[in-house]
Short mmCIF file of C-alpha atoms in Angstrom, two decimals:
data_model
loop_
_atom_site.label_atom_id
_atom_site.label_comp_id
_atom_site.label_asym_id
_atom_site.label_seq_id
_atom_site.Cartn_x
_atom_site.Cartn_y
_atom_site.Cartn_z
CA PRO A 135 15.91 -43.84 -17.55
CA SER A 136 12.16 -44.14 -16.95
CA ASP A 137 12.67 -44.16 -13.16
CA ARG A 138 14.93 -41.14 -13.41
CA ALA A 139 12.34 -39.25 -15.45
CA ALA A 140 9.61 -40.19 -12.97
CA ARG A 141 11.71 -38.99 -10.03
CA ARG A 142 12.46 -35.78 -11.89
CA ARG A 143 8.77 -35.14 -12.55
CA ALA A 144 7.93 -35.86 -8.92
CA LEU A 145 10.64 -33.43 -7.79
CA GLU A 146 9.32 -30.73 -10.12
CA VAL A 147 5.82 -31.21 -8.74
CA ARG A 148 7.12 -30.93 -5.15
CA LEU A 149 9.13 -27.84 -5.99
CA ARG A 150 6.16 -26.16 -7.62
CA ALA A 151 3.91 -26.94 -4.67
CA ALA A 152 6.55 -25.78 -2.17
CA HIS A 153 7.08 -22.48 -3.99
CA GLU A 154 3.34 -21.85 -4.12
CA LYS A 155 3.06 -22.59 -0.42
CA VAL A 156 5.98 -20.42 0.65
CA SER A 157 5.08 -17.49 -1.62
CA GLY A 158 2.34 -16.35 0.76
CA THR A 159 4.65 -16.65 3.76
CA VAL A 160 7.46 -14.53 2.32
CA GLU A 161 5.23 -11.92 0.70
CA ARG A 162 5.14 -9.61 3.72
CA PRO A 163 8.88 -9.96 4.62
CA LEU A 164 9.72 -9.19 0.99
CA ALA A 165 7.61 -6.03 1.13
CA HIS A 166 9.18 -4.96 4.44
CA GLY A 167 12.68 -5.59 3.10
CA ARG A 168 12.03 -3.60 -0.06
CA CYS A 169 10.73 -0.70 1.99
CA SER A 170 13.86 -0.87 4.14
CA ILE A 171 16.11 -0.81 1.09
CA PHE A 172 14.20 2.16 -0.29
CA GLY A 173 14.61 3.93 3.04
CA LEU A 174 18.37 3.30 3.04
CA LEU A 175 18.59 4.76 -0.47
CA VAL A 176 16.68 7.84 0.69
CA LEU A 177 19.12 8.19 3.60
CA ALA A 178 22.04 8.06 1.17
CA LEU A 179 20.43 10.86 -0.85
CA ILE A 180 19.88 12.94 2.29
CA ARG A 181 23.51 12.52 3.29
CA CYS A 182 24.67 13.60 -0.16
CA LEU A 183 22.46 16.72 -0.01
CA ALA A 184 23.77 17.54 3.46
CA VAL A 185 27.37 17.34 2.23
CA LEU A 186 26.57 19.51 -0.78
CA GLN A 187 25.12 22.15 1.55
CA GLY A 188 28.27 22.09 3.66
CA ASP A 189 26.75 20.27 6.63
CA ILE A 190 29.57 17.83 7.48
CA PRO A 191 29.75 15.97 10.81
CA GLY A 192 32.45 16.93 13.26
CA TYR A 193 35.77 15.20 13.58
CA SER A 194 34.84 13.34 16.77
CA VAL A 195 31.82 11.62 15.16
CA TYR A 196 33.00 11.50 11.55
CA ALA A 197 34.18 7.88 11.78
CA MET A 198 30.81 6.75 13.16
CA HIS A 199 28.89 8.31 10.31
CA PHE A 200 31.36 6.87 7.84
CA LEU A 201 30.84 3.37 9.27
CA THR A 202 27.07 3.59 9.18
CA THR A 203 27.10 4.96 5.63
CA ALA A 204 29.39 2.17 4.46
CA SER A 205 27.23 -0.46 6.19
CA ASP A 206 24.13 0.96 4.48
CA ILE A 207 25.77 0.66 1.06
CA ILE A 208 26.92 -2.91 1.75
CA CYS A 209 23.45 -3.95 2.96
CA VAL A 210 21.76 -2.50 -0.11
CA LEU A 211 24.17 -4.13 -2.55
CA CYS A 212 23.95 -7.53 -0.86
CA THR A 213 20.18 -7.68 -0.40
CA VAL A 214 19.03 -6.36 -3.78
CA PRO A 215 19.33 -9.82 -5.45
CA LEU A 216 17.03 -11.38 -2.84
CA PHE A 217 14.44 -8.64 -2.46
CA GLY A 218 14.57 -7.73 -6.13
CA PHE A 219 14.04 -11.21 -7.60
CA GLY A 220 12.42 -13.04 -4.70
CA PRO A 221 12.96 -16.63 -3.52
CA ARG A 222 13.30 -17.90 -7.10
CA GLY A 223 16.24 -15.61 -7.83
CA SER A 224 19.92 -16.41 -8.10
CA CYS A 225 20.57 -15.48 -4.45
CA VAL A 226 18.62 -18.52 -3.27
CA GLN A 227 19.40 -20.82 -6.19
CA LYS A 228 23.18 -20.36 -5.79
CA GLY A 229 23.14 -20.81 -2.00
CA CYS A 230 24.02 -17.20 -1.12
CA LEU A 231 21.09 -16.53 1.21
CA GLY A 232 22.85 -17.79 4.34
CA PRO A 233 26.03 -15.70 3.88
CA MET A 234 23.89 -12.70 2.95
CA LEU A 235 21.91 -13.06 6.18
CA THR A 236 25.11 -13.26 8.22
CA LEU A 237 26.50 -10.16 6.49
CA VAL A 238 23.32 -8.14 7.07
CA PHE A 239 23.35 -9.17 10.72
CA ALA A 240 26.99 -8.09 11.06
CA MET A 241 26.27 -4.73 9.42
CA SER A 242 23.34 -4.22 11.78
CA LEU A 243 25.66 -4.78 14.73
CA VAL A 244 28.11 -2.26 13.24
CA ASP A 245 25.31 0.28 12.89
CA LEU A 246 24.02 -0.26 16.42
CA SER A 247 27.57 -0.03 17.77
CA ALA A 248 28.10 3.26 15.94
CA LEU A 249 24.83 4.58 17.35
CA GLY A 250 25.83 3.59 20.88
CA ALA A 251 29.26 5.16 20.50
CA TYR A 252 27.66 8.35 19.22
CA PHE A 253 25.49 8.64 22.32
CA LEU A 254 28.64 8.32 24.44
CA VAL A 255 30.86 10.92 22.76
CA ALA A 256 28.52 13.34 21.00
CA THR A 257 27.73 16.75 22.50
CA PRO A 258 25.04 19.26 21.46
CA ARG A 259 26.12 21.97 19.09
CA PRO A 260 26.18 25.55 20.43
CA LEU A 261 23.15 27.69 19.63
CA ALA A 262 23.41 30.78 17.49
CA PRO A 263 23.28 34.09 19.41
CA GLY A 264 19.68 35.01 20.16
CA SER A 265 18.24 31.60 19.11
CA ARG A 266 15.94 30.20 21.73
CA SER A 267 13.12 28.60 19.74
CA ILE A 268 12.24 24.94 20.17
CA ILE A 269 13.27 24.18 16.59
CA ASP A 270 16.71 25.75 17.09
CA VAL A 271 17.21 23.78 20.30
CA MET A 272 16.17 20.53 18.59
CA GLU A 273 18.49 21.19 15.65
CA ALA A 274 21.36 21.87 18.05
CA MET A 275 20.73 18.58 19.85
CA VAL A 276 19.77 16.35 16.91
CA GLY A 277 20.73 17.35 13.38
CA VAL A 278 20.32 15.71 10.02
CA TRP A 279 23.28 13.37 10.54
CA GLU A 280 21.96 12.23 13.90
CA TRP A 281 18.53 11.47 12.44
CA ALA A 282 20.21 9.63 9.57
CA LEU A 283 22.24 7.56 12.04
CA MET A 284 19.19 6.52 14.07
CA SER A 285 17.12 5.85 10.95
CA SER A 286 19.91 3.75 9.47
CA ALA A 287 20.07 1.55 12.57
CA ALA A 288 16.30 1.03 12.55
CA LEU A 289 16.14 0.27 8.81
CA GLN A 290 19.05 -2.15 8.92
CA LEU A 291 17.49 -3.98 11.85
CA ALA A 292 14.21 -4.26 9.93
CA LEU A 293 16.11 -5.53 6.89
CA CYS A 294 17.87 -8.16 9.01
CA VAL A 295 14.57 -9.36 10.50
CA SER A 296 12.96 -9.57 7.05
CA SER A 297 15.91 -11.55 5.70
CA TRP A 298 15.73 -13.97 8.64
CA ARG A 299 11.99 -14.53 8.12
CA ILE A 300 12.54 -15.36 4.46
CA TYR A 301 15.47 -17.64 5.30
CA ARG A 302 13.44 -19.46 7.94
CA ALA A 303 10.44 -19.93 5.59
CA LEU A 304 12.62 -21.34 2.81
CA ARG A 305 14.46 -23.66 5.19
CA MET A 306 11.22 -24.95 6.67
CA ALA A 307 9.85 -25.61 3.17
CA GLY A 308 13.01 -27.46 2.08
CA LEU A 309 13.77 -24.92 -0.65
CA TYR A 310 17.13 -23.79 0.75
CA ALA A 311 19.98 -25.84 2.22
CA PRO A 312 18.05 -29.08 2.85
CA ASP A 313 19.54 -31.46 5.40
CA LYS A 314 19.64 -34.29 2.80
CA PRO A 315 19.13 -34.39 -0.97
CA ALA A 316 15.93 -36.37 -0.38
CA ASP A 317 14.53 -33.51 1.74
CA VAL A 318 14.33 -31.07 -1.18
CA ALA A 319 10.91 -29.36 -1.26
CA LYS A 320 9.76 -31.29 1.81
CA ASP A 321 8.46 -29.63 4.95
CA LYS A 322 10.92 -29.64 7.83
CA THR A 323 9.48 -30.75 11.15
CA GLN A 324 12.31 -29.48 13.34
CA GLU A 325 12.34 -25.79 14.21
CA ILE A 326 15.06 -23.64 12.64
CA SER A 327 17.50 -22.29 15.24
CA VAL A 328 18.17 -18.57 15.27
CA LEU A 329 21.87 -19.45 15.64
CA GLU A 330 21.90 -20.21 11.91
CA ILE A 331 22.30 -16.46 11.43
CA MET A 332 25.91 -16.89 12.56
CA CYS A 333 26.60 -20.63 12.25
CA GLU A 334 26.13 -23.39 9.72
CA ALA A 335 23.29 -25.85 10.24
CA GLU A 336 25.81 -28.69 10.62
CA ASP A 337 27.57 -26.84 13.45
CA ILE A 338 24.28 -26.34 15.28
CA GLU A 339 23.41 -30.02 14.93
CA TYR A 340 26.83 -30.91 16.34
CA LEU A 341 26.26 -28.59 19.32
CA GLU A 342 22.81 -30.07 19.94
CA GLN A 343 24.17 -33.60 19.78
CA PHE A 344 26.98 -32.64 22.13
CA GLU A 345 24.44 -31.19 24.59
CA ILE A 346 22.36 -34.37 24.41
CA ASN A 347 25.41 -36.53 25.06
CA CYS A 348 26.45 -34.38 28.00
CA GLY A 349 22.94 -34.57 29.44
CA ALA A 350 22.82 -38.34 29.10
CA LYS A 351 26.24 -38.67 30.70
CA GLY A 352 25.19 -36.40 33.54
CA ASP A 353 22.08 -38.50 34.22
CA ALA A 354 24.06 -41.72 34.25
CA ASP A 355 26.95 -40.45 36.38
CA PRO A 356 26.07 -37.16 38.15
CA LEU A 357 28.90 -35.03 39.38
CA LEU A 358 27.22 -34.14 42.62
CA GLU A 359 26.72 -37.62 43.92
CA ALA A 360 26.39 -38.33 47.60
CA GLU A 361 29.55 -39.73 49.03
CA THR A 362 29.30 -43.12 50.74
CA VAL A 363 31.40 -43.66 53.82
CA PRO A 364 33.02 -47.12 53.76
CA GLU A 365 32.33 -49.28 56.75
CA VAL A 366 35.30 -49.84 59.09
CA PRO A 367 35.68 -53.46 60.13
CA PRO A 368 35.54 -53.98 63.91
CA THR A 369 38.86 -54.28 65.66
CA PRO A 370 39.46 -57.31 67.91
CA ASN A 371 39.13 -56.64 71.63
CA SER A 372 42.55 -56.90 73.31
CA GLY A 373 41.02 -57.84 76.71
CA ASN A 374 39.56 -61.11 75.45
#
């Protein structure tokens, strides 16, 4: 019991020191992520006001705006626990940071795909008779829904980057998903792979080990090896 209490106290000391160390690292990504969430909420309000005023996107681009609006709502709901309560919140303590990062990355891809599809199919709206001012031309080319679509893609990308920076800092400090129970609150020497956005850490380690094994096998037995021509034994001379 005394050893267990001593190990527990040592772990608490390491955790406290690790949280103090990582708090300065995640301070700026937390601020950027909160600003991104606030911007997505403002975009939702702008869309609601546009609908109330009767400004509804056309049928050809309606699905794109619906996708980007839905992805904004999902990103806000999923990231509020992290950016609202910080690295000590339930999102990190319950191991939900990794799935949240993957979901935000997927929603960012959906938003960027919707933006790319819009540029392919959208056409400028016709001008009103007699309207030739620069503002009228700009409104005909890019309206409130178009600005909302581009802003949504930028804000979601910023939110994804902020989430990744927090995830990387916590993983490096041993405060999230340590490789072994003994590595809790211990600095990680190996760099965190960006593939962890889409894959588990165990899968990445398996891929790295597989690459090492393939490299070692290739060095020992290269595929492109020079062929050796076997020597032909001399034939006996029939004249002797």
